[in-house]
Short mmCIF file of C-alpha atoms in Angstrom, two decimals:
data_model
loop_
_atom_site.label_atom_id
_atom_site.label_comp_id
_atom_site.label_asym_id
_atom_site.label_seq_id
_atom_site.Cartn_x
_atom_site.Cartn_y
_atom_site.Cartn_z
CA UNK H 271 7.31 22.72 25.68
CA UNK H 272 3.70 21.54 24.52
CA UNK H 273 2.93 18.93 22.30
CA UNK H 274 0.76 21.22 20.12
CA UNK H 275 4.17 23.11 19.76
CA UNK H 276 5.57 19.89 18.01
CA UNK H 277 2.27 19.13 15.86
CA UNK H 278 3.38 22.97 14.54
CA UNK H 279 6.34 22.11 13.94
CA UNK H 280 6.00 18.75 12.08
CA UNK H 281 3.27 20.30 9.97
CA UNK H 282 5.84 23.27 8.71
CA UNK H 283 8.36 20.37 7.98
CA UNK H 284 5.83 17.94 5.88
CA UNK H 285 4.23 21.32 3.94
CA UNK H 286 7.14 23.00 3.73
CA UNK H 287 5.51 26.30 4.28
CA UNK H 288 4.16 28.08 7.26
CA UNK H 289 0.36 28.73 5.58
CA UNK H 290 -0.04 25.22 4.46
CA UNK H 291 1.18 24.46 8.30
CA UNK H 292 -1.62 26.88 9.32
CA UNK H 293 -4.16 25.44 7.20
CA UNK H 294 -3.78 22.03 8.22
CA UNK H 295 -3.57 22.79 11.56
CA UNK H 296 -6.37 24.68 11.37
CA UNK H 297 -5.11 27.80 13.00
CA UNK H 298 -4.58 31.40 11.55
CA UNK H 299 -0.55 31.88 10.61
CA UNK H 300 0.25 34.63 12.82
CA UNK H 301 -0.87 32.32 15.37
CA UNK H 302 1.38 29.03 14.30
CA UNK H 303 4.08 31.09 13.58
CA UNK H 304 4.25 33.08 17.13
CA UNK H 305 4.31 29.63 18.52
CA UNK H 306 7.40 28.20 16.59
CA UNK H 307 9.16 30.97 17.62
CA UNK H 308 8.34 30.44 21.30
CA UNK H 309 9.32 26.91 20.64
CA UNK H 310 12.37 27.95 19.27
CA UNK H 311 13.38 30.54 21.91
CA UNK H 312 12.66 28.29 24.82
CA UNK H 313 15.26 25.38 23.32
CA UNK H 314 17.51 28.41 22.43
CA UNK H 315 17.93 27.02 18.81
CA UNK H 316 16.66 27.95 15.72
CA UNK H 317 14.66 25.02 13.76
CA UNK H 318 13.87 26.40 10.49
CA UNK H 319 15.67 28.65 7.59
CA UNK H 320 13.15 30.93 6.59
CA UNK H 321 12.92 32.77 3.46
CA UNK H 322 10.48 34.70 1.24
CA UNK H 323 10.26 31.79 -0.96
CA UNK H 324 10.87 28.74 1.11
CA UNK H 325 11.30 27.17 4.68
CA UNK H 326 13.71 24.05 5.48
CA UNK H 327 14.49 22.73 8.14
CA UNK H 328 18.32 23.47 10.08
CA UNK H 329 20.60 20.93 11.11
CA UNK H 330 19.41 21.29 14.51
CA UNK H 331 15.46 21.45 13.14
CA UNK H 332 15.93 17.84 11.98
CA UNK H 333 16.80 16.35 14.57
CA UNK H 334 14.28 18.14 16.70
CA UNK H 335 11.28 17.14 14.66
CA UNK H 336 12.60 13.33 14.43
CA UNK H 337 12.22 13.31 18.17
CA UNK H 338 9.35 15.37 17.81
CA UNK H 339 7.41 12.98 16.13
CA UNK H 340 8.53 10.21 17.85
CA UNK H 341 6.94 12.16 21.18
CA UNK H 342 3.52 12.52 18.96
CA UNK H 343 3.43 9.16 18.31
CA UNK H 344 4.55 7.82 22.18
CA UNK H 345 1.42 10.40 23.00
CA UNK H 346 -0.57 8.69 20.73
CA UNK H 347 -0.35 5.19 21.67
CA UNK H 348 -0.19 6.24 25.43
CA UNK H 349 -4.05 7.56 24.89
CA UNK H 350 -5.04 4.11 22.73
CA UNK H 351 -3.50 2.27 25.20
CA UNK H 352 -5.50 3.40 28.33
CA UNK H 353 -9.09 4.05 25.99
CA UNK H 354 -8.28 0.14 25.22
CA UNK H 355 -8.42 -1.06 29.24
CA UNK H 356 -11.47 0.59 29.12
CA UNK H 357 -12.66 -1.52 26.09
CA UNK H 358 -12.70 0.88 22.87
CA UNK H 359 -10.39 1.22 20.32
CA UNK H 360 -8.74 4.55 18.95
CA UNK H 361 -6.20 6.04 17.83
CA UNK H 362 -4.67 5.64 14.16
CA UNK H 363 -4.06 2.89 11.42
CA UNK H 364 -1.61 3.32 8.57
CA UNK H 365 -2.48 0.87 5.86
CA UNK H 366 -0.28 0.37 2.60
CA UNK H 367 -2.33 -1.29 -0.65
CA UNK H 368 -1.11 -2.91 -3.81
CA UNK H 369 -3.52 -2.39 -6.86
CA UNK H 370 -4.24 -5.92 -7.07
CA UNK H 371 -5.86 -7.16 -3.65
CA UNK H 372 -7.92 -9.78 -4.98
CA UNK H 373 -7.98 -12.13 -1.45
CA UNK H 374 -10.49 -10.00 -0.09
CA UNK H 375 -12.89 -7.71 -0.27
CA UNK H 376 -10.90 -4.29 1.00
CA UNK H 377 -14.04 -1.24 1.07
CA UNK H 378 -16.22 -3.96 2.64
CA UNK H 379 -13.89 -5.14 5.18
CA UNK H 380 -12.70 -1.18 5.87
CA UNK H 381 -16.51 -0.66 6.18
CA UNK H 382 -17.29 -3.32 8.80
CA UNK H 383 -14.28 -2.61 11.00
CA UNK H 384 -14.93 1.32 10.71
CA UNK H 385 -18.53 0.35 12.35
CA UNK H 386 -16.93 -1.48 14.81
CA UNK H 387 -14.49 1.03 15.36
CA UNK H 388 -15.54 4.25 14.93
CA UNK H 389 -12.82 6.08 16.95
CA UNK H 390 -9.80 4.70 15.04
CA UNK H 391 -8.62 7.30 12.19
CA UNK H 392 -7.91 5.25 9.08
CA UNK H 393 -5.08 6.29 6.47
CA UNK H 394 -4.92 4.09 3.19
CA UNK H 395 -2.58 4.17 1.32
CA UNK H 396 -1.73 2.94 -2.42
CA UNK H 397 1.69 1.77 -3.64
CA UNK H 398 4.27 -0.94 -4.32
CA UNK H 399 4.41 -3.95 -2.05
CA UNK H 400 8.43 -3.17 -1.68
CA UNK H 401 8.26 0.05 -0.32
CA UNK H 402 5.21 -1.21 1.90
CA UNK H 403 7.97 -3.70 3.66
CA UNK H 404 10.51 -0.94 4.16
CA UNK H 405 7.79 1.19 5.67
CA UNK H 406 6.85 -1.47 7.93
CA UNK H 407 10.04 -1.96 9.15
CA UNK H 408 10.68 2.00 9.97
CA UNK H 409 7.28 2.78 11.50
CA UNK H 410 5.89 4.39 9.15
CA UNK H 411 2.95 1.90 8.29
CA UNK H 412 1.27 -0.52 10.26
CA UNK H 413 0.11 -2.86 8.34
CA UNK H 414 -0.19 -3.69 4.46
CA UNK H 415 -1.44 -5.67 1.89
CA UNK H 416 1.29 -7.14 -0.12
CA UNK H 417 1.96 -9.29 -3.91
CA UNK H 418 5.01 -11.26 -3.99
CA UNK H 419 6.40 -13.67 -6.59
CA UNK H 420 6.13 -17.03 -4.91
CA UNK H 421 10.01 -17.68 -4.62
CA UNK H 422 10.37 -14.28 -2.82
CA UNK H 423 8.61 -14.56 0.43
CA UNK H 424 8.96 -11.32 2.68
CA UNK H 425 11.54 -11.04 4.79
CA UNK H 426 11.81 -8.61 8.33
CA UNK H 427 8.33 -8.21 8.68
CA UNK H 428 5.29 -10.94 10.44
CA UNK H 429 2.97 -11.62 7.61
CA UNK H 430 -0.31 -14.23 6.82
CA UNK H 431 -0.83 -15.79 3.66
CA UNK H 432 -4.10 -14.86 1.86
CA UNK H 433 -3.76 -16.89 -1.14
CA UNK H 434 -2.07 -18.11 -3.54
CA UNK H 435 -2.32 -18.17 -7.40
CA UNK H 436 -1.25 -19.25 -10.93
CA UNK H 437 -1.00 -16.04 -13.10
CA UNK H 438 -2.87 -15.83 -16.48
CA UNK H 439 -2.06 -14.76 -19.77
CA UNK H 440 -4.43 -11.80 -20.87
CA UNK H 441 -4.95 -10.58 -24.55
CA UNK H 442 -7.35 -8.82 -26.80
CA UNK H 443 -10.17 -10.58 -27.50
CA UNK H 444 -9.18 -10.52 -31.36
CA UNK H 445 -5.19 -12.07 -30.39
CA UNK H 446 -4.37 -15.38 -32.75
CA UNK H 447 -4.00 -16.81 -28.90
CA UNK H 448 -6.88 -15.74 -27.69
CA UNK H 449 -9.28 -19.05 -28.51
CA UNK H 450 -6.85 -21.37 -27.24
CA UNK H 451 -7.26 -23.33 -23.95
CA UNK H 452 -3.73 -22.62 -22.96
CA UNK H 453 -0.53 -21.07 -23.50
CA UNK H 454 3.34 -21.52 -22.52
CA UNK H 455 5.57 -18.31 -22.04
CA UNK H 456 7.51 -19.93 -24.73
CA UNK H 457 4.23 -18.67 -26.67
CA UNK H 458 4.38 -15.24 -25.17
CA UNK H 459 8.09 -14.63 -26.04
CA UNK H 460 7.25 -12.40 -29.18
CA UNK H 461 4.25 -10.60 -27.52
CA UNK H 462 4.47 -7.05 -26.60
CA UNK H 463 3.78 -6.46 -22.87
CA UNK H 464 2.08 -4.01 -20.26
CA UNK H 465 3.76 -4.59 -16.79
CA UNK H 466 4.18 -3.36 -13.47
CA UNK H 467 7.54 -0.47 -13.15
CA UNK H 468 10.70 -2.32 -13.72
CA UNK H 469 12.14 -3.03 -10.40
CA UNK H 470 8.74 -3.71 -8.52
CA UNK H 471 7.47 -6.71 -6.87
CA UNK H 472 4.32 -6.75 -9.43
CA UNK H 473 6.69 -6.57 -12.28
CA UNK H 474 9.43 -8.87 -10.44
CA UNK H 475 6.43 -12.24 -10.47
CA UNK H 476 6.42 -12.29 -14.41
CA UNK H 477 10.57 -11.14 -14.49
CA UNK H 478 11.72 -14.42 -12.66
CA UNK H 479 9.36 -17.09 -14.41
CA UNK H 480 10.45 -15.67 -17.80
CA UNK H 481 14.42 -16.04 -16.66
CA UNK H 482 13.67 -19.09 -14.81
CA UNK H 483 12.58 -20.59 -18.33
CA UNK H 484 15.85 -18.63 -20.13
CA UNK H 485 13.46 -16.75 -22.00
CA UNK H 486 13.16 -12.91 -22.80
CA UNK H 487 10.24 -10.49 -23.34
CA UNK H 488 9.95 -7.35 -24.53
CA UNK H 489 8.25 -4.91 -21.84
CA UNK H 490 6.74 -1.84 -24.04
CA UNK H 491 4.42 -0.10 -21.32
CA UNK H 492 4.57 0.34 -17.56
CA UNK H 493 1.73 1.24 -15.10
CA UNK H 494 1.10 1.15 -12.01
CA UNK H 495 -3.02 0.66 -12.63
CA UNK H 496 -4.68 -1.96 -13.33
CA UNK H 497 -7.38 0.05 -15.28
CA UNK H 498 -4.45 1.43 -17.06
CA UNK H 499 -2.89 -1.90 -17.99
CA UNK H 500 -6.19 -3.50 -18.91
CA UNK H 501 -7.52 -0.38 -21.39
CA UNK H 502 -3.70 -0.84 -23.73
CA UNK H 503 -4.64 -4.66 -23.83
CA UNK H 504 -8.16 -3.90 -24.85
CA UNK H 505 -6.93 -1.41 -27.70
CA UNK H 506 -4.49 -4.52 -29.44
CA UNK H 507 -1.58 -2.63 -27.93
CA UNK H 508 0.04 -5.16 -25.34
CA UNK H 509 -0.12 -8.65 -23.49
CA UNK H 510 0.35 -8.80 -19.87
CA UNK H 511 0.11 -11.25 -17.05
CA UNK H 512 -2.36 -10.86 -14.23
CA UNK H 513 -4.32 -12.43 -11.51
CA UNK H 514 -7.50 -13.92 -12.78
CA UNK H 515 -9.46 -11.50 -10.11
CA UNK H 516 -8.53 -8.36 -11.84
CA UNK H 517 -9.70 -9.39 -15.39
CA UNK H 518 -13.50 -8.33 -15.61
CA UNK H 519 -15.75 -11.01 -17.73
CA UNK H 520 -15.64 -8.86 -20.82
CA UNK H 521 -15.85 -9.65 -24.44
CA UNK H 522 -12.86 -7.25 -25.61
CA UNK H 523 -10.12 -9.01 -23.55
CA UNK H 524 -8.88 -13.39 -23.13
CA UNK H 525 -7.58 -14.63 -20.04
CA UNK H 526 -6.28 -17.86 -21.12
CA UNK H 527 -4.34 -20.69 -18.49
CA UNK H 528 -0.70 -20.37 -18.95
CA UNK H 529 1.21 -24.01 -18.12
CA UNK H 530 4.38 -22.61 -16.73
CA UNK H 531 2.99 -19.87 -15.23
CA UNK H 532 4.42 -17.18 -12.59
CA UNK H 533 2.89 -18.23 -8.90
CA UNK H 534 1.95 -14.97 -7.10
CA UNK H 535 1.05 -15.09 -3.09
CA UNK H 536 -0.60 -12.17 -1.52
CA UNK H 537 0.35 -11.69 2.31
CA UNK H 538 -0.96 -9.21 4.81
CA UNK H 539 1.97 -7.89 6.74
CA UNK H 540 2.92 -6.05 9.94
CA UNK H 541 5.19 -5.37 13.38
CA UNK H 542 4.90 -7.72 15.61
CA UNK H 543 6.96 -6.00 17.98
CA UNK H 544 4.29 -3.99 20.25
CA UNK H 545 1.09 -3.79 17.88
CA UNK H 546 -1.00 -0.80 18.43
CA UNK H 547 -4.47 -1.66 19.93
CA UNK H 548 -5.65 -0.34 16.67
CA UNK H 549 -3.32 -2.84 14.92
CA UNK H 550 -4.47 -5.89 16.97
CA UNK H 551 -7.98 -5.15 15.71
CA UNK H 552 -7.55 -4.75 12.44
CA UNK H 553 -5.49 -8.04 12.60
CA UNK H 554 -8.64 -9.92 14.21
CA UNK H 555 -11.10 -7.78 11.53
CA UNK H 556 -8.62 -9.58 8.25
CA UNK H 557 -8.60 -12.97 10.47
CA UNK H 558 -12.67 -13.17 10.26
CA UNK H 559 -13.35 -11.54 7.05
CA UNK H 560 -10.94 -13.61 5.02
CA UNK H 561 -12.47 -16.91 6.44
CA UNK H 562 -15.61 -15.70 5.65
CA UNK H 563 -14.73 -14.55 1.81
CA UNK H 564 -13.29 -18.40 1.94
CA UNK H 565 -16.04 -19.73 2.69
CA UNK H 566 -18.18 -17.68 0.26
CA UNK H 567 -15.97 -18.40 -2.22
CA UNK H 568 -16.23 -22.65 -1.39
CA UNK H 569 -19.86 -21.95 -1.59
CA UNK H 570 -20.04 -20.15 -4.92
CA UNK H 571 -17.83 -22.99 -6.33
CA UNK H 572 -20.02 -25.62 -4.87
CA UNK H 573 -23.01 -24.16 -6.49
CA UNK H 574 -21.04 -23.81 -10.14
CA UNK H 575 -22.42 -26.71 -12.82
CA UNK H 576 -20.12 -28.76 -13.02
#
């Protein structure tokens, strides 16, 4: 049995179809397909149900291609591994993204450590900081930038703090509100508001303060972009609460200092158990660049008038 024999077969699973399998793999079908049927005739079982329509996996195809892939990947690391006593690093790096990184400065720091490291294949990936966590936990992501309400600190996972913040209220320029200096949520109650999908760590920071205070809200819109959330509040349409980072200096919306406001803490996360080389690096990479965005930031406050 080869291990390109298992790449076919893992790529038939994930597309679900033997061209798409082909395409990806970068192989003509006949080809792909002759070799999942020596794969299949060699193990003496047969791994997928094949129609004119569709292919799935069989019973015994599942539990073929969850080995399978655990093979790829103990391939995988065994290459990084020995390319890292020689001094490079390679091999791949899974990384899961909330919308509203605002600690650093994410295509800049992805720049510098893709110079550094050109051999490492980089997969971003956007998304909500609670499936990040369960993905972390099952292997299926390295590392990833994560947005938690500050009396729900992850749990199963290693994480660093990046920062820490005070939410603020943001409304069209043209809100009653939006001249004042600051606000309570009592304020907020009757306000109509954009949040993150009910359920979701984003949406979960605003959620608990509101309860915490035994006060309700009225949630009219969900999104899962900032852009999104930030053109209804522009158009009168909704009130929402957001880090100060992700509200541009712009003359159609008010960020204005709420007093009992939600505390959100952004964390980078990962496995400790048995970090890829590839890992490890990017690890060191966050380490530097968020001291140095600290300090930029120190000096940029320094140099404010006062």
């Amino acid at each position: 049995m080869e291990l390109q024999q298992m790449r076919y077969a893992v790529a038939v699973t994930e597309e679900r179809s033997f061209t798409r399998a082909a395409e990806r793999c970068f192989v003509v079908q006949s080809a792909l397909s002759h070799q999942i049927k020596a794969l299949e005739q060699e193990i003496g079982v047969q791994l997928f149900a094949r129609t004119s329509r569709r292919v799935e996996l069989t019973p015994a195809g599942e539990a073929f291609v969850q080995a399978a892939r655990q093979s790829l990947a103990a391939a995988e690391r065994a290459v990084a591994d020995a390319a890292a006593a020689g001094g490079e690093v390679r091999g791949s790096l899974s990384i899961g993204v909330i919308p509203t990184v605002t600690a650093i400065d994410l295509p800049h720091l992805l720049a510098s450590f893709h110079t550094k490291h050109p051999a490492v294949r980089i997969a971003l990936r956007t998304g909500g900081s609670e499936q990040f966590l369960g993905d972390i936990r099952s292997g299926q992501l390295d590392v990833a930038f994560l947005g938690l309400a500050e009396s729900t600190p992850p749990h199963g996972v290693t994480t660093r703090e990046l920062s820490r913040e005070s939410l603020v209220a943001v409304l069209p320029a043209a809100h009653p509100l939006a001249s004042s200096t600051h606000v309570t949520l009592e304020d907020l109650t009757h306000e109509r508001f954009v949040d993150f999908p009910s359920g979701t760590a984003g949406r979960a920071q605003a959620d608990l303060a509101f309860s915490a205070a035994g006060l309700q809200r009225e949630v009219a819109f969900e999104a899962m972009t900032i852009d999104l959330i930030l053109g209804l509040i522009r158009n009168g349409l909704a009130t929402a609460l957001l880090s100060a980072h992700v509200v541009p200096a712009d003359h159609t919306l008010a960020a204005i200092t709420v007093q009992d406001a939600p505390r959100r803490v952004e964390y980078l996360a990962w496995n400790d158990f048995n970090p890829s080389p590839a890992t490890a690096a990017f690890l060191d990479a966050v380490t530097l660049h968020h001291s140095e965005h600290a300090e930029h930031s120190a000096d940029l406050s320094d140099e404010s008038p006062s």
